[in-house]
Amino acid sequence: AIYTCPMHPEIRQVGPGSCPICGMALEPVEVSIEDEGPNPELVDFTKRLKVSIVFALPLLLLAMSEMLPNNPLHAFLASPFFNWVQLALATPVVLWGGYPLFERGLQSVRTWNLNMFTLIALGTGVAFLYSLLATVAPGLFPEEFQNHAGQIGVYYEAAAVIVALVLLGQVLELRARGQTSSAIKSLLKLAPNTARVIRADGSEEDIDIKMVHPGDKLRVRPGEQVPVDGMVLSGASSIDESMITGESIPVSKAEGDNVTAGTTNQTGGFVMEAKGVGQSTLLAQIVRMVNEAQRSRAPIQKLADVVSSWFVPAVVIVAVITAIVWALFGPEPAYTYALVNAVAVLIIACPCALGLATPMSVMVGTGRGAQAGILIRDAEALEVLEKVDTLVLDKTGTLTEGKPKLMTVEALNGFNESRVLELAASLEAGSEHPLAAAVLNGAKARGLKITGSQDFASITGQGVRGTIGGQAALLGNQKLLEANGAWSGELGAKADGLRRDGQTVLFLAVDGKPAGLIGVADPIKETTPEAIRKLKASGLRLVMLTGDHHGTAQAVAAKLGLDEVQANVSPDQKNEVVKRLQAEGRKVAMAGDGVNDAPALAAADVGIAMGHGTDVAMQSAGVTLVKGDLRGIVRARNLSRATLRNIRQNLFFAFVYNALGVPVAAGLLYPFFGLLLSPMFASAAMSLSSVSVIANSLRLRRVDLND
């Protein structure tokens, strides 16, 4: 398996290990159910922590008991022999328990990627080696190092307790980091292991899900999960799609409807045809996209990277200055104070919390989005979405159902309505345009004969032409008829009335003369008005793009209360509109679902693909809404705000912690209040800061995205 670092995704290697830049434990790139077992590093660190506590706790108690009055052990504690006892207790903790910490610290110096382990190894190493030398060869130290009792002070308990506290922080951190992938694992658990296949002879058999192929017929019984993506062939049911779309209301499914792997069948049984299997299922694509997003870097992370790159060398310099100042100007024993305070500076200044601030929020935030049907392609899209002030909306399939219906047929020049519709349907039989389906379905519903056409040709942005029964026919917009000399003012007058009602109008001409017109309406989605209200309330300027006539577009815009309408827009002009808005200084998001939306989605600051749309649109977008519901944009914006707010909280906490902690550890408060920070307390504070950042990030798992 390939492993990577959450803070430095460019680091990749086969198998587990530690990041050569920050020293953090690497994590698997692909999360799988097989990862449910214990984390090997967590097991190792837990074992080292337990052993360290066993030795460090009595060492701490003995060392602290020196301060107790009338202590019967006072003579023993004051003897040189006690130093050897402390050495015996501290050695297993520092050398065995702290071995991974020193190993990573040494690696950071060797590769010159100074990080938190550099400071931990330096601080505890100095304290332990100083104490070891004071125990083995106390005569090497000048009188300035002696305390009031004439002995050289040792700091075994500080070194041992620091190692134990750092190990505790690492254990808590590893446990918390393990929870960041819980959203992906919950999605993976949705996929069933078996599917019930129907053989050609009618027999049925449960087979491994890996054995299912496209085209197989599968039976899904009540209460079972849909095994793969596919289409209902027979039967009907309601399906719980909440873990895919975030919507709790079950969706009715009947013959011809699509079903998604991992969703739960509820009331009825049905037979389906397998379409997407294995890595081609929507569930697999979601997991893959969330994985990629969690390993990406948000632009705000650059701030933390720049600070961290200078921070560790700066801390080492501050520690050296602290030691020099205390040695020259501190009270007796000055050198001892110099050592203790320098170690405290090194320990408390570990930049672990600073490095974790952004990646942890991104990992948890993208996982939360996946549970709500919001797929974030990368962390940059998540960050930019918060700053968007203009939302460009494609009309068909985004604001509307994307399933136009025949509404009106009017005939001219001796043609009747049935003949107009019959000719139009025969022309549209060769077209894949959504309007063509509306005309064909309307003709079939009236029982009309559809013959098809000869010499069929589709004219981009205008319509279609062909020959039917020896007659040359045209069906399309005003431009098509004008270009062929078949336009009349009567057609325009009749069309205006239909457009005011929100209908898209197609004009029919036969042998160069107008024959009639057809009105088609694409109903506005039930959820669109609510979504538009919430988007406007959040301060967004809403712009609609459509290839429809201006009158039809204005009718739809008026119903929804949109701010701006761009009608008669050809597919290649959509990204030009986006670029124009950007040139005006606006942060633009574009929402669409078709192949013709892909350039505009890519050009926008954030592209938002409606999940029911084409793969090209989804690949061009930074955000994909699985359900294809505009309310998902509201949720995505709320997710972006919550995640960025969480990141800022983490960064603020990390910056303030270090800004306040380092001066206190250096002894800045000592001349005024007589306060010094023990290295042990510095270690506890350092570990607590990292755990606090992770705990704050995990709050995103419970954020309400519907507000």
XYZ file of C-alpha atoms in Angstrom:
707
model
C 0.000 0.000 0.000
C 1.087 3.577 -0.707
C 1.439 5.829 2.346
C 1.577 9.623 2.510
C 1.817 12.453 5.048
C -1.368 14.449 5.774
C 0.695 17.628 6.168
C 2.998 16.983 3.195
C 1.033 15.011 0.550
C 3.988 15.164 -1.852
C 5.701 12.571 0.376
C 4.729 9.075 -0.791
C 6.263 5.696 -0.148
C 5.394 2.003 -0.116
C 4.523 0.904 3.418
C 4.269 2.833 6.727
C 6.935 5.116 8.120
C 7.494 8.718 9.157
C 7.519 11.886 7.065
C 11.084 13.084 6.361
C 9.871 16.711 6.525
C 7.724 16.898 9.671
C 8.347 13.496 11.241
C 4.630 12.660 11.485
C 3.457 9.089 10.913
C 2.495 8.360 7.306
C -1.053 7.241 6.539
C -2.412 5.017 3.739
C -3.445 6.945 0.612
C -6.432 4.671 0.031
C -8.649 3.979 3.020
C -10.150 0.493 3.021
C -12.237 -1.694 5.292
C -9.134 -3.824 5.830
C -7.649 -0.840 7.711
C -10.081 -1.502 10.585
C -7.327 -3.288 12.519
C -5.180 -1.427 15.083
C -2.716 1.147 13.782
C 0.768 -0.459 14.207
C 2.302 2.850 15.275
C -0.491 3.444 17.782
C 0.126 -0.027 19.247
C 3.887 0.634 19.466
C 3.536 4.089 21.027
C 0.922 2.844 23.500
C 3.292 0.105 24.665
C 6.150 2.599 25.024
C 3.841 4.973 26.916
C 2.771 2.291 29.411
C 6.368 1.260 30.154
C 7.410 4.910 30.444
C 4.664 5.614 32.986
C 5.740 2.612 35.087
C 9.280 4.047 35.430
C 8.603 7.803 35.214
C 5.891 7.961 37.891
C 8.003 6.651 40.842
C 10.921 8.764 39.579
C 8.747 11.881 39.650
C 7.348 11.066 43.097
C 10.820 10.488 44.582
C 12.217 13.674 43.038
C 9.246 15.780 44.176
C 9.358 14.325 47.703
C 12.557 16.324 48.333
C 10.317 19.345 48.851
C 8.332 17.676 51.649
C 9.288 18.752 55.229
C 10.383 16.062 57.713
C 10.766 13.520 54.920
C 12.269 10.284 56.394
C 14.002 9.676 53.034
C 15.748 13.035 53.127
C 19.206 11.565 53.855
C 18.823 9.049 51.019
C 17.546 11.679 48.591
C 20.475 13.987 49.417
C 23.096 11.255 48.856
C 24.955 10.766 45.535
C 23.558 7.211 45.415
C 20.072 8.642 44.708
C 21.355 9.992 41.389
C 22.165 6.421 40.316
C 18.658 5.319 41.287
C 17.204 8.116 39.150
C 19.489 7.113 36.260
C 18.233 3.532 36.484
C 14.595 4.659 36.400
C 15.055 7.295 33.663
C 17.149 5.264 31.223
C 14.352 2.879 30.023
C 12.020 5.848 29.563
C 14.408 8.123 27.671
C 16.372 5.573 25.642
C 13.663 2.991 24.912
C 10.395 4.880 25.325
C 11.778 7.967 23.586
C 13.685 6.085 20.873
C 11.220 6.974 18.036
C 11.333 10.619 19.106
C 15.131 10.750 18.991
C 15.179 8.793 15.728
C 12.898 11.345 14.041
C 14.815 14.233 15.604
C 18.096 12.870 14.211
C 16.499 12.372 10.792
C 15.282 15.982 10.799
C 18.822 17.251 11.398
C 20.311 14.877 8.835
C 17.859 16.038 6.126
C 17.839 19.627 7.471
C 14.012 19.557 7.770
C 13.879 20.882 11.326
C 10.570 20.112 13.029
C 8.920 19.405 16.381
C 11.005 16.265 16.929
C 14.183 18.335 16.544
C 13.183 20.404 19.559
C 11.958 17.425 21.620
C 15.125 15.406 20.974
C 17.334 18.413 21.653
C 15.532 19.387 24.869
C 15.262 15.935 26.457
C 18.684 14.884 25.139
C 20.414 17.867 26.754
C 18.623 17.323 30.090
C 19.449 13.583 30.154
C 23.077 13.878 29.034
C 23.731 16.736 31.482
C 22.285 14.635 34.340
C 24.248 11.552 33.227
C 27.515 13.480 33.243
C 26.680 15.012 36.645
C 26.123 11.491 38.022
C 29.133 9.749 36.490
C 31.695 12.571 36.704
C 30.475 15.380 39.007
C 34.055 16.601 39.483
C 34.140 17.893 35.902
C 31.707 20.698 36.763
C 32.915 24.033 38.165
C 31.482 25.442 41.387
C 28.985 27.597 39.485
C 26.979 24.452 38.734
C 26.664 23.430 42.390
C 23.518 24.070 44.391
C 23.403 25.298 48.001
C 24.110 21.768 49.261
C 27.271 21.617 47.150
C 25.833 19.059 44.693
C 25.312 19.150 40.925
C 21.585 19.127 40.227
C 20.220 16.419 37.926
C 17.064 16.491 35.788
C 16.278 12.853 35.132
C 12.659 13.308 36.192
C 12.233 16.208 33.731
C 13.663 14.204 30.809
C 11.608 11.099 31.669
C 8.341 12.951 32.270
C 8.785 14.987 29.062
C 9.200 11.767 27.046
C 6.150 10.218 28.734
C 4.015 13.312 28.091
C 5.114 13.543 24.457
C 4.274 9.861 23.999
C 0.871 10.513 25.605
C 0.310 13.373 23.171
C 1.309 11.146 20.236
C -1.061 8.376 21.344
C -3.989 10.796 21.737
C -3.121 12.388 18.395
C -2.905 9.052 16.550
C -6.271 8.002 17.967
C -7.869 11.294 16.935
C -6.293 11.243 13.472
C -7.687 7.762 12.999
C -11.177 9.237 13.351
C -10.666 11.629 10.418
C -11.168 8.771 7.947
C -14.370 7.592 9.643
C -16.538 9.253 6.961
C -14.814 7.273 4.196
C -14.994 4.028 6.147
C -18.712 4.530 6.797
C -19.211 4.935 3.036
C -17.129 1.858 2.258
C -19.202 -0.208 4.695
C -22.295 0.567 2.608
C -21.127 -1.622 -0.256
C -22.429 -5.187 0.178
C -20.074 -8.140 -0.287
C -22.458 -10.230 -2.398
C -25.080 -9.784 -5.091
C -27.949 -12.076 -6.197
C -27.489 -12.703 -9.925
C -30.257 -14.043 -12.207
C -28.846 -16.539 -14.720
C -30.026 -16.932 -18.317
C -32.018 -20.043 -17.361
C -33.883 -18.119 -14.634
C -31.974 -19.605 -11.719
C -30.631 -17.286 -9.019
C -27.358 -17.390 -7.106
C -25.545 -15.236 -4.558
C -22.088 -14.354 -5.885
C -19.164 -12.246 -4.690
C -19.612 -8.583 -5.604
C -16.294 -8.718 -7.496
C -17.821 -11.267 -9.900
C -20.595 -8.920 -11.090
C -20.189 -7.653 -14.663
C -21.978 -4.885 -16.600
C -25.147 -6.269 -18.147
C -25.810 -8.839 -15.408
C -29.363 -9.061 -14.089
C -29.530 -8.762 -10.302
C -32.360 -9.167 -7.826
C -32.562 -6.734 -4.899
C -34.907 -7.775 -2.104
C -36.485 -5.582 0.600
C -33.984 -4.468 3.221
C -30.958 -5.241 1.049
C -28.388 -2.776 -0.215
C -28.077 -2.105 -3.917
C -24.899 -4.000 -4.912
C -23.759 -1.939 -7.938
C -24.884 1.025 -10.017
C -27.572 0.130 -12.538
C -31.095 0.544 -13.876
C -34.374 -0.958 -12.678
C -35.709 -3.485 -15.222
C -38.827 -4.558 -13.367
C -40.507 -3.969 -10.033
C -40.716 -0.830 -7.919
C -39.516 0.290 -4.517
C -38.412 3.229 -2.406
C -34.715 3.560 -1.682
C -32.893 5.300 1.158
C -30.122 7.332 -0.538
C -29.233 9.393 2.542
C -25.608 8.276 2.824
C -24.995 9.237 -0.815
C -27.079 12.394 -1.164
C -27.535 13.553 2.426
C -31.340 13.521 1.962
C -33.263 11.475 4.528
C -36.492 11.099 2.499
C -36.606 7.784 0.545
C -36.743 8.063 -3.252
C -39.299 6.106 -5.291
C -37.824 3.924 -8.031
C -39.614 2.238 -10.925
C -38.764 0.665 -14.267
C -36.127 2.700 -16.125
C -34.869 4.570 -13.032
C -31.222 4.490 -12.031
C -30.101 3.057 -8.684
C -26.800 3.539 -6.874
C -24.520 1.051 -5.140
C -24.621 1.226 -1.348
C -28.127 2.698 -1.078
C -30.689 0.717 0.923
C -33.776 -0.844 -0.650
C -36.768 -0.449 1.636
C -40.269 -1.565 0.719
C -40.335 -3.529 -2.520
C -38.160 -5.915 -4.504
C -36.920 -5.271 -8.033
C -34.699 -6.638 -10.772
C -31.911 -4.398 -12.038
C -29.324 -4.410 -14.775
C -25.746 -3.802 -13.638
C -24.176 -0.737 -15.270
C -21.287 0.532 -13.132
C -19.320 -2.077 -11.172
C -16.123 -2.107 -9.111
C -14.252 1.174 -9.344
C -16.851 2.532 -11.799
C -19.615 2.855 -9.203
C -20.575 6.269 -7.879
C -19.674 5.101 -4.368
C -16.128 4.195 -5.503
C -15.796 7.567 -7.258
C -16.937 9.358 -4.099
C -14.386 7.524 -1.946
C -11.648 8.235 -4.490
C -12.533 11.933 -4.698
C -12.694 12.352 -0.900
C -9.333 10.611 -0.547
C -7.746 12.977 -3.062
C -9.308 16.025 -1.421
C -8.080 15.022 2.026
C -4.500 14.803 0.709
C -4.639 18.183 -1.059
C -3.400 21.470 0.372
C -5.440 24.597 0.964
C -3.792 27.927 0.020
C -4.091 29.046 3.661
C -1.667 26.217 4.530
C 1.144 28.228 2.878
C 1.083 30.634 5.829
C 1.694 27.819 8.309
C 4.410 26.345 6.052
C 6.301 29.636 5.856
C 6.087 30.185 9.624
C 7.145 26.585 10.395
C 10.166 26.760 8.074
C 11.590 29.668 10.093
C 10.147 28.761 13.466
C 12.367 25.862 14.579
C 15.704 27.599 13.840
C 14.345 30.715 15.551
C 13.397 28.682 18.634
C 16.869 27.142 18.849
C 18.360 30.659 18.708
C 15.935 31.847 21.411
C 16.906 28.847 23.589
C 20.613 29.662 23.197
C 19.995 33.340 24.038
C 17.913 32.258 27.055
C 20.769 30.062 28.313
C 23.340 32.861 27.864
C 21.213 35.518 29.583
C 20.422 33.271 32.561
C 24.053 32.159 32.858
C 25.262 35.767 32.929
C 22.528 37.495 34.899
C 20.508 34.775 36.657
C 20.573 33.956 40.398
C 22.685 31.121 41.746
C 23.044 28.433 40.531
C 22.917 30.479 37.307
C 24.066 27.704 34.961
C 21.391 25.382 36.225
C 18.711 28.004 35.631
C 20.170 28.563 32.169
C 19.866 24.865 31.319
C 16.351 24.396 32.707
C 14.885 27.453 30.982
C 16.571 26.704 27.650
C 15.090 23.189 27.752
C 11.655 24.629 28.607
C 11.857 26.925 25.556
C 12.778 24.022 23.257
C 9.938 21.823 24.524
C 7.060 24.300 24.663
C 7.799 25.752 21.218
C 7.216 22.503 19.271
C 5.243 23.589 16.153
C 3.151 20.420 15.960
C -0.143 22.258 16.543
C 0.757 24.759 13.815
C 1.380 22.013 11.274
C -1.796 20.117 12.138
C -4.091 23.169 12.057
C -5.016 23.089 8.353
C -4.717 19.409 7.268
C -6.878 18.103 10.109
C -9.712 20.542 9.328
C -9.546 19.744 5.606
C -9.624 15.988 6.231
C -12.604 16.144 8.568
C -14.423 18.796 6.501
C -14.217 16.904 3.200
C -15.370 13.729 4.942
C -18.353 15.578 6.416
C -19.161 16.935 2.969
C -19.191 13.444 1.465
C -21.763 12.355 4.034
C -23.975 15.265 2.923
C -23.637 14.537 -0.801
C -21.002 17.256 -1.373
C -17.824 16.028 -3.040
C -14.855 18.376 -2.781
C -12.161 17.717 -5.416
C -9.404 19.626 -3.596
C -8.872 21.821 -0.557
C -8.411 24.928 -2.705
C -12.002 24.653 -3.981
C -13.206 24.355 -0.389
C -11.332 27.523 0.584
C -12.288 29.601 -2.480
C -15.988 28.690 -2.180
C -16.207 30.799 0.975
C -15.011 33.883 -0.948
C -17.387 33.550 -3.927
C -19.688 36.553 -4.453
C -21.252 35.625 -7.824
C -22.944 32.354 -8.770
C -23.527 31.606 -12.461
C -26.298 29.064 -13.038
C -26.984 27.071 -16.168
C -30.768 26.861 -16.649
C -31.484 23.419 -18.090
C -30.872 20.648 -15.574
C -29.609 23.040 -12.907
C -32.509 25.385 -12.213
C -34.970 23.146 -14.066
C -35.671 19.425 -14.132
C -33.775 18.984 -17.383
C -36.721 16.941 -18.683
C -38.694 19.258 -21.017
C -42.356 18.489 -21.694
C -44.452 19.303 -24.730
C -46.900 22.071 -23.849
C -48.193 23.726 -27.038
C -48.598 22.960 -30.756
C -49.856 25.637 -33.180
C -50.281 25.233 -36.956
C -50.062 27.760 -39.846
C -50.666 27.872 -43.606
C -53.067 24.935 -43.953
C -51.210 22.529 -41.646
C -53.015 20.981 -38.667
C -51.516 20.442 -35.229
C -51.117 16.690 -35.680
C -49.202 17.136 -38.944
C -46.950 19.821 -37.403
C -46.117 17.566 -34.467
C -45.684 14.533 -36.720
C -43.173 16.331 -38.944
C -41.324 17.798 -35.945
C -41.077 14.395 -34.245
C -39.842 12.740 -37.446
C -37.061 15.329 -37.644
C -36.174 15.028 -33.942
C -35.939 11.218 -34.173
C -32.309 11.696 -35.204
C -31.434 14.235 -32.473
C -30.129 13.719 -28.922
C -31.104 17.210 -27.693
C -33.284 17.302 -24.525
C -35.967 19.219 -26.442
C -36.059 16.423 -29.016
C -37.100 13.940 -26.334
C -39.980 16.223 -25.310
C -41.256 16.446 -28.912
C -40.934 12.694 -29.485
C -42.640 11.781 -26.204
C -45.464 14.216 -26.977
C -45.987 12.702 -30.439
C -45.972 9.153 -29.057
C -48.492 10.116 -26.373
C -50.865 11.289 -29.140
C -50.354 8.115 -31.164
C -48.801 9.890 -34.134
C -46.742 8.143 -36.808
C -43.008 8.954 -36.625
C -41.314 8.115 -39.932
C -37.847 9.562 -39.477
C -36.103 11.771 -42.026
C -33.578 11.585 -44.817
C -30.545 13.846 -45.222
C -30.738 14.653 -41.495
C -28.345 17.365 -40.280
C -27.924 19.091 -36.934
C -26.933 22.759 -37.049
C -25.173 23.767 -33.804
C -26.977 26.514 -31.940
C -29.878 26.625 -34.430
C -31.741 23.328 -34.898
C -32.142 20.409 -37.331
C -33.054 19.867 -40.976
C -34.047 16.893 -43.108
C -36.347 15.539 -45.814
C -39.635 13.841 -44.899
C -41.742 12.282 -47.632
C -40.038 14.450 -50.233
C -40.604 17.651 -48.270
C -37.666 19.717 -46.965
C -38.280 20.497 -43.325
C -36.566 22.760 -40.787
C -37.084 22.743 -37.008
C -35.268 25.128 -34.694
C -34.945 28.722 -33.552
C -35.489 32.030 -35.318
C -31.903 32.120 -36.628
C -32.422 28.853 -38.521
C -35.558 30.035 -40.287
C -34.121 33.470 -41.067
C -30.999 31.907 -42.584
C -33.227 29.841 -44.891
C -35.706 32.605 -45.772
C -38.612 30.939 -43.975
C -39.197 33.433 -41.138
C -42.435 35.380 -40.745
C -43.640 38.044 -38.318
C -46.688 35.901 -37.507
C -44.386 33.245 -35.993
C -42.693 35.880 -33.841
C -45.979 37.282 -32.525
C -47.294 33.851 -31.539
C -43.968 32.883 -29.939
C -43.846 35.948 -27.680
C -47.004 34.879 -25.865
C -45.630 31.389 -25.206
C -42.295 32.760 -24.003
C -43.971 35.006 -21.457
C -45.310 31.768 -19.996
C -41.752 30.389 -19.755
C -41.955 28.080 -22.769
C -39.111 27.434 -25.193
C -40.391 27.748 -28.764
C -39.362 25.644 -31.777
C -40.358 26.808 -35.258
C -41.230 24.432 -38.102
C -40.847 25.333 -41.788
C -41.723 23.052 -44.717
C -40.450 23.697 -48.247
C -39.287 27.172 -47.264
C -42.568 28.298 -45.669
C -43.544 28.551 -41.979
C -45.745 25.623 -40.967
C -46.185 26.025 -37.215
C -44.535 26.243 -33.842
C -44.114 24.017 -30.813
C -43.887 25.167 -27.188
C -41.820 23.097 -24.763
C -41.446 23.846 -21.049
C -38.804 22.564 -18.664
C -40.370 22.672 -15.165
C -38.435 24.424 -12.427
C -37.266 21.959 -9.767
C -39.383 22.002 -6.621
C -36.297 22.692 -4.511
C -34.957 25.540 -6.687
C -36.996 28.472 -5.224
C -35.960 27.596 -1.649
C -32.314 27.257 -2.692
C -32.390 30.585 -4.579
C -33.826 32.376 -1.521
C -31.064 31.023 0.719
C -28.326 31.798 -1.801
C -29.530 35.378 -2.207
C -29.799 35.747 1.562
C -26.129 34.729 1.843
C -25.177 37.725 -0.315
C -24.537 36.017 -3.665
C -25.302 37.690 -6.989
C -27.143 35.105 -9.129
C -26.639 35.051 -12.903
C -28.518 32.645 -15.220
C -27.038 31.446 -18.511
C -29.184 29.816 -21.193
C -29.318 29.259 -24.914
C -33.047 30.023 -24.772
C -34.696 33.112 -26.210
C -34.543 36.193 -23.999
C -38.298 36.148 -23.345
C -38.307 32.571 -22.042
C -35.222 33.230 -19.920
C -36.752 36.381 -18.422
C -39.913 34.484 -17.491
C -37.898 31.874 -15.552
C -35.686 34.558 -13.966
C -38.722 36.582 -12.873
C -40.269 33.542 -11.156
C -37.049 32.890 -9.236
C -35.937 36.482 -8.580
C -32.528 36.177 -10.234
C -30.242 39.224 -10.491
C -29.076 38.881 -14.090
C -29.945 36.869 -17.202
C -27.733 36.043 -20.174
C -29.927 34.530 -22.920
C -29.147 33.233 -26.427
C -25.759 32.120 -25.111
C -24.058 29.494 -27.263
C -22.009 26.754 -25.530
C -18.684 28.389 -26.424
C -19.852 31.739 -25.008
C -20.536 30.465 -21.472
C -16.921 30.622 -20.358
C -16.664 34.108 -21.927
C -19.444 35.276 -19.578
C -17.567 33.772 -16.629
C -14.334 35.511 -17.657
C -16.176 38.833 -18.089
C -17.510 38.614 -14.544
C -14.031 37.758 -13.262
C -12.616 40.764 -15.134
C -15.079 42.903 -13.162
C -13.334 41.749 -9.992
C -15.878 39.122 -8.962
C -15.184 35.707 -7.431
C -17.262 33.443 -9.632
C -18.730 29.993 -9.041
C -20.384 28.229 -11.990
C -22.990 25.485 -11.609
C -23.860 23.232 -14.557
C -24.347 19.653 -15.636
C -23.716 19.269 -19.358
C -20.762 18.712 -21.681
C -21.243 22.267 -22.941
C -20.800 23.568 -19.365
C -17.351 21.982 -18.907
C -15.272 24.936 -20.247
C -17.168 27.409 -18.032
C -16.846 25.100 -15.005
C -13.095 24.940 -15.562
C -12.805 28.718 -16.111
C -14.729 29.659 -12.937
C -12.965 30.202 -9.611
C -15.021 27.228 -8.405
C -16.891 24.871 -10.740
C -19.936 23.111 -9.258
C -21.176 20.031 -11.135
C -24.665 18.668 -10.609
C -24.209 14.975 -9.824
C -26.775 13.702 -12.319
C -24.836 15.388 -15.139
C -22.081 14.200 -17.444
C -18.702 12.817 -16.360
C -16.983 15.629 -18.285
C -18.791 18.229 -16.180
C -17.896 16.414 -12.942
C -14.228 16.153 -13.940
C -14.084 19.885 -14.742
C -15.589 20.961 -11.417
C -14.032 21.551 -8.006
C -17.282 20.606 -6.239
C -19.822 17.939 -7.222
C -23.329 17.766 -5.771
C -24.311 14.100 -5.801
C -28.041 14.779 -5.751
C -27.942 17.574 -8.322
C -30.019 19.766 -6.022
C -29.224 23.486 -5.762
C -29.705 23.302 -2.001
C -26.422 21.416 -2.093
C -24.686 24.705 -2.984
C -26.092 26.197 0.219
C -24.715 23.233 2.165
C -21.369 23.445 0.346
C -21.047 27.134 1.230
C -21.882 26.383 4.865
C -19.294 23.584 4.849
C -16.681 25.935 3.372
C -17.393 28.600 5.995
C -17.345 26.100 8.859
C -14.078 24.513 7.683
C -12.281 27.823 7.110
C -13.537 29.110 10.473
C -12.188 25.935 12.067
C -8.807 26.364 10.347
C -8.546 29.971 11.530
C -9.390 28.905 15.076
C -6.660 26.256 14.927
C -4.070 28.652 13.501
C -4.966 31.332 16.036
C -4.675 28.853 18.882
C -1.312 27.558 17.606
C 0.134 31.030 17.010
C -1.060 32.442 20.333
C 0.103 29.354 22.221
C 3.644 29.723 20.902
C 3.645 33.521 21.130
C 2.750 33.325 24.841
C 4.517 30.084 25.756
C 8.040 30.854 24.521
C 8.517 34.127 26.480
C 7.149 32.517 29.654
C 9.455 29.501 29.231
C 12.404 31.830 28.644
C 11.743 33.413 32.057
C 10.347 36.757 30.984
C 7.972 36.811 33.985
C 10.653 35.892 36.547
C 11.898 39.469 37.280
C 8.317 40.637 37.907
C 6.521 37.683 39.503
C 9.252 35.153 40.255
C 7.536 32.666 37.895
C 9.396 30.010 35.900
C 7.981 27.289 33.646
C 9.145 23.782 34.430
C 10.144 21.725 31.344
C 7.617 19.106 32.495
C 4.756 21.596 32.411
C 6.040 22.859 29.059
C 5.852 19.298 27.714
C 2.300 18.828 28.994
C 1.233 22.137 27.446
C 2.858 21.241 24.117
C 1.076 17.874 23.939
C -2.215 19.439 25.002
C -1.991 22.068 22.236
C -1.750 19.410 19.504
C -4.589 17.367 20.952
C -6.714 20.512 21.265
C -6.225 21.360 17.587
C -7.306 17.871 16.550
C -10.283 17.872 18.926
C -11.392 21.220 17.482
C -11.086 19.828 13.938
C -13.197 16.795 14.822
C -16.074 19.120 15.767
C -16.663 19.526 12.017
C -18.086 15.997 11.928
C -21.169 17.289 13.745
C -21.625 20.640 11.977
C -25.152 21.336 10.662
C -24.913 22.259 6.968
C -28.576 23.181 6.502
C -28.589 26.449 8.463
